[in-house]
């Protein structure tokens, strides 16, 4: 991940809550979305493999269970319709 080493990760905090805003096969697309949000939210680009392809997931978090609901609502209201809550095990 070449956007910023601070936000790129191949591991998330297990048991913590994250909001996933998008998943991309093009790293550039993930970088573009992350750069729009990073001044406001704690953004991570989570690199993983899915069906033998590299995928870049744009995640906000970790967030508490209490704040996840209001963040989810606010992000959907801003047009991020596909955002959902994720909790890595």
mmCIF file with all atom_site columns, C-alpha atoms in Angstrom:
data_model
loop_
_atom_site.group_PDB
_atom_site.id
_atom_site.type_symbol
_atom_site.label_atom_id
_atom_site.label_alt_id
_atom_site.label_comp_id
_atom_site.label_asym_id
_atom_site.label_entity_id
_atom_site.label_seq_id
_atom_site.pdbx_PDB_ins_code
_atom_site.Cartn_x
_atom_site.Cartn_y
_atom_site.Cartn_z
_atom_site.occupancy
_atom_site.B_iso_or_equiv
_atom_site.pdbx_formal_charge
_atom_site.auth_seq_id
_atom_site.auth_comp_id
_atom_site.auth_asym_id
_atom_site.auth_atom_id
_atom_site.pdbx_PDB_model_num
ATOM 1  C CA . UNK A 1 1  ? 0.000   0.000   0.000  1.00 0.00 ? 1  UNK A CA 1
ATOM 2  C CA . UNK A 1 2  ? 1.663   3.223   -1.056 1.00 0.00 ? 2  UNK A CA 1
ATOM 3  C CA . UNK A 1 3  ? -0.797  5.899   0.054  1.00 0.00 ? 3  UNK A CA 1
ATOM 4  C CA . UNK A 1 4  ? 0.390   6.229   3.662  1.00 0.00 ? 4  UNK A CA 1
ATOM 5  C CA . UNK A 1 5  ? 2.064   3.654   5.843  1.00 0.00 ? 5  UNK A CA 1
ATOM 6  C CA . UNK A 1 6  ? 0.004   4.957   8.768  1.00 0.00 ? 6  UNK A CA 1
ATOM 7  C CA . UNK A 1 7  ? -3.256  3.752   7.252  1.00 0.00 ? 7  UNK A CA 1
ATOM 8  C CA . UNK A 1 8  ? -2.203  0.572   5.441  1.00 0.00 ? 8  UNK A CA 1
ATOM 9  C CA . UNK A 1 9  ? -2.433  -2.706  7.291  1.00 0.00 ? 9  UNK A CA 1
ATOM 10 C CA . UNK A 1 10 ? -2.688  -6.419  6.737  1.00 0.00 ? 10 UNK A CA 1
ATOM 11 C CA . UNK A 1 11 ? -4.100  -6.887  10.243 1.00 0.00 ? 11 UNK A CA 1
ATOM 12 C CA . UNK A 1 12 ? -6.951  -5.314  12.219 1.00 0.00 ? 12 UNK A CA 1
ATOM 13 C CA . UNK A 1 13 ? -7.509  -5.324  15.978 1.00 0.00 ? 13 UNK A CA 1
ATOM 14 C CA . UNK A 1 14 ? -9.380  -8.545  16.686 1.00 0.00 ? 14 UNK A CA 1
ATOM 15 C CA . UNK A 1 15 ? -12.653 -8.086  18.509 1.00 0.00 ? 15 UNK A CA 1
ATOM 16 C CA . UNK A 1 16 ? -12.792 -4.373  17.655 1.00 0.00 ? 16 UNK A CA 1
ATOM 17 C CA . UNK A 1 17 ? -15.492 -2.781  15.523 1.00 0.00 ? 17 UNK A CA 1
ATOM 18 C CA . UNK A 1 18 ? -14.799 -1.235  12.122 1.00 0.00 ? 18 UNK A CA 1
ATOM 19 C CA . UNK A 1 19 ? -17.010 0.329   9.483  1.00 0.00 ? 19 UNK A CA 1
ATOM 20 C CA . UNK A 1 20 ? -16.217 -0.894  5.993  1.00 0.00 ? 20 UNK A CA 1
ATOM 21 C CA . UNK A 1 21 ? -16.855 1.726   3.324  1.00 0.00 ? 21 UNK A CA 1
ATOM 22 C CA . UNK A 1 22 ? -15.591 -0.117  0.282  1.00 0.00 ? 22 UNK A CA 1
ATOM 23 C CA . UNK A 1 23 ? -13.544 -2.993  -1.083 1.00 0.00 ? 23 UNK A CA 1
ATOM 24 C CA . UNK A 1 24 ? -11.461 -2.557  -4.209 1.00 0.00 ? 24 UNK A CA 1
ATOM 25 C CA . UNK A 1 25 ? -9.194  -4.656  -6.390 1.00 0.00 ? 25 UNK A CA 1
ATOM 26 C CA . UNK A 1 26 ? -7.493  -1.439  -7.510 1.00 0.00 ? 26 UNK A CA 1
ATOM 27 C CA . UNK A 1 27 ? -5.314  0.024   -4.782 1.00 0.00 ? 27 UNK A CA 1
ATOM 28 C CA . UNK A 1 28 ? -5.677  3.471   -6.328 1.00 0.00 ? 28 UNK A CA 1
ATOM 29 C CA . UNK A 1 29 ? -9.451  3.400   -5.755 1.00 0.00 ? 29 UNK A CA 1
ATOM 30 C CA . UNK A 1 30 ? -8.980  2.536   -2.070 1.00 0.00 ? 30 UNK A CA 1
ATOM 31 C CA . UNK A 1 31 ? -6.389  5.301   -1.731 1.00 0.00 ? 31 UNK A CA 1
ATOM 32 C CA . UNK A 1 32 ? -8.767  7.847   -3.266 1.00 0.00 ? 32 UNK A CA 1
ATOM 33 C CA . UNK A 1 33 ? -11.586 6.993   -0.864 1.00 0.00 ? 33 UNK A CA 1
ATOM 34 C CA . UNK A 1 34 ? -9.250  6.869   2.140  1.00 0.00 ? 34 UNK A CA 1
ATOM 35 C CA . UNK A 1 35 ? -7.789  10.280  1.335  1.00 0.00 ? 35 UNK A CA 1
ATOM 36 C CA . UNK A 1 36 ? -11.301 11.811  1.320  1.00 0.00 ? 36 UNK A CA 1
ATOM 37 C CA . UNK A 1 37 ? -11.971 10.527  4.841  1.00 0.00 ? 37 UNK A CA 1
ATOM 38 C CA . UNK A 1 38 ? -8.638  10.495  6.663  1.00 0.00 ? 38 UNK A CA 1
ATOM 39 C CA . UNK A 1 39 ? -8.831  14.096  7.934  1.00 0.00 ? 39 UNK A CA 1
ATOM 40 C CA . UNK A 1 40 ? -12.108 13.311  9.709  1.00 0.00 ? 40 UNK A CA 1
ATOM 41 C CA . UNK A 1 41 ? -11.995 9.611   10.642 1.00 0.00 ? 41 UNK A CA 1
ATOM 42 C CA . UNK A 1 42 ? -9.380  7.017   11.689 1.00 0.00 ? 42 UNK A CA 1
ATOM 43 C CA . UNK A 1 43 ? -9.045  5.282   8.298  1.00 0.00 ? 43 UNK A CA 1
ATOM 44 C CA . UNK A 1 44 ? -7.270  2.008   7.576  1.00 0.00 ? 44 UNK A CA 1
ATOM 45 C CA . UNK A 1 45 ? -6.778  0.328   4.224  1.00 0.00 ? 45 UNK A CA 1
ATOM 46 C CA . UNK A 1 46 ? -6.901  -3.350  5.059  1.00 0.00 ? 46 UNK A CA 1
ATOM 47 C CA . UNK A 1 47 ? -5.078  -5.523  2.533  1.00 0.00 ? 47 UNK A CA 1
ATOM 48 C CA . UNK A 1 48 ? -6.348  -9.081  2.224  1.00 0.00 ? 48 UNK A CA 1
ATOM 49 C CA . UNK A 1 49 ? -6.829  -11.853 -0.306 1.00 0.00 ? 49 UNK A CA 1
ATOM 50 C CA . UNK A 1 50 ? -10.290 -12.879 -1.475 1.00 0.00 ? 50 UNK A CA 1
ATOM 51 C CA . UNK A 1 51 ? -10.732 -15.730 -3.968 1.00 0.00 ? 51 UNK A CA 1
ATOM 52 C CA . UNK A 1 52 ? -7.022  -15.536 -4.852 1.00 0.00 ? 52 UNK A CA 1
ATOM 53 C CA . UNK A 1 53 ? -7.170  -11.801 -5.561 1.00 0.00 ? 53 UNK A CA 1
ATOM 54 C CA . UNK A 1 54 ? -5.691  -8.925  -3.574 1.00 0.00 ? 54 UNK A CA 1
ATOM 55 C CA . UNK A 1 55 ? -8.452  -6.724  -2.118 1.00 0.00 ? 55 UNK A CA 1
ATOM 56 C CA . UNK A 1 56 ? -8.076  -3.329  -0.453 1.00 0.00 ? 56 UNK A CA 1
ATOM 57 C CA . UNK A 1 57 ? -10.821 -2.617  2.084  1.00 0.00 ? 57 UNK A CA 1
ATOM 58 C CA . UNK A 1 58 ? -11.337 0.930   3.317  1.00 0.00 ? 58 UNK A CA 1
ATOM 59 C CA . UNK A 1 59 ? -12.186 0.734   7.011  1.00 0.00 ? 59 UNK A CA 1
ATOM 60 C CA . UNK A 1 60 ? -12.936 3.337   9.689  1.00 0.00 ? 60 UNK A CA 1
ATOM 61 C CA . UNK A 1 61 ? -11.925 2.341   13.172 1.00 0.00 ? 61 UNK A CA 1
ATOM 62 C CA . UNK A 1 62 ? -11.516 0.824   15.500 1.00 0.00 ? 62 UNK A CA 1
ATOM 63 C CA . UNK A 1 63 ? -14.719 2.326   16.882 1.00 0.00 ? 63 UNK A CA 1
ATOM 64 C CA . UNK A 1 64 ? -16.661 1.506   20.015 1.00 0.00 ? 64 UNK A CA 1
ATOM 65 C CA . UNK A 1 65 ? -19.990 -0.261  19.805 1.00 0.00 ? 65 UNK A CA 1
ATOM 66 C CA . UNK A 1 66 ? -21.656 2.929   21.059 1.00 0.00 ? 66 UNK A CA 1
ATOM 67 C CA . UNK A 1 67 ? -20.187 5.229   18.399 1.00 0.00 ? 67 UNK A CA 1
ATOM 68 C CA . UNK A 1 68 ? -20.559 2.727   15.553 1.00 0.00 ? 68 UNK A CA 1
ATOM 69 C CA . UNK A 1 69 ? -24.312 3.310   15.256 1.00 0.00 ? 69 UNK A CA 1
ATOM 70 C CA . UNK A 1 70 ? -24.081 7.079   14.927 1.00 0.00 ? 70 UNK A CA 1
ATOM 71 C CA . UNK A 1 71 ? -21.119 6.834   12.548 1.00 0.00 ? 71 UNK A CA 1
ATOM 72 C CA . UNK A 1 72 ? -22.979 4.302   10.420 1.00 0.00 ? 72 UNK A CA 1
ATOM 73 C CA . UNK A 1 73 ? -26.004 6.606   10.255 1.00 0.00 ? 73 UNK A CA 1
ATOM 74 C CA . UNK A 1 74 ? -23.898 9.691   9.450  1.00 0.00 ? 74 UNK A CA 1
ATOM 75 C CA . UNK A 1 75 ? -21.892 7.957   6.715  1.00 0.00 ? 75 UNK A CA 1
ATOM 76 C CA . UNK A 1 76 ? -25.036 6.597   5.065  1.00 0.00 ? 76 UNK A CA 1
ATOM 77 C CA . UNK A 1 77 ? -26.535 10.093  5.198  1.00 0.00 ? 77 UNK A CA 1
ATOM 78 C CA . UNK A 1 78 ? -23.401 11.393  3.428  1.00 0.00 ? 78 UNK A CA 1
ATOM 79 C CA . UNK A 1 79 ? -23.979 8.967   0.568  1.00 0.00 ? 79 UNK A CA 1
ATOM 80 C CA . UNK A 1 80 ? -21.929 5.937   1.598  1.00 0.00 ? 80 UNK A CA 1
ATOM 81 C CA . UNK A 1 81 ? -24.885 3.584   1.138  1.00 0.00 ? 81 UNK A CA 1
ATOM 82 C CA . UNK A 1 82 ? -22.877 0.343   1.248  1.00 0.00 ? 82 UNK A CA 1
ATOM 83 C CA . UNK A 1 83 ? -21.156 1.009   4.580  1.00 0.00 ? 83 UNK A CA 1
ATOM 84 C CA . UNK A 1 84 ? -21.523 -1.762  7.155  1.00 0.00 ? 84 UNK A CA 1
ATOM 85 C CA . UNK A 1 85 ? -20.219 -2.762  10.579 1.00 0.00 ? 85 UNK A CA 1
ATOM 86 C CA . UNK A 1 86 ? -17.489 -5.398  10.713 1.00 0.00 ? 86 UNK A CA 1
ATOM 87 C CA . UNK A 1 87 ? -15.838 -7.107  13.669 1.00 0.00 ? 87 UNK A CA 1
ATOM 88 C CA . UNK A 1 88 ? -12.722 -9.169  12.858 1.00 0.00 ? 88 UNK A CA 1
ATOM 89 C CA . UNK A 1 89 ? -12.489 -12.376 14.883 1.00 0.00 ? 89 UNK A CA 1
#
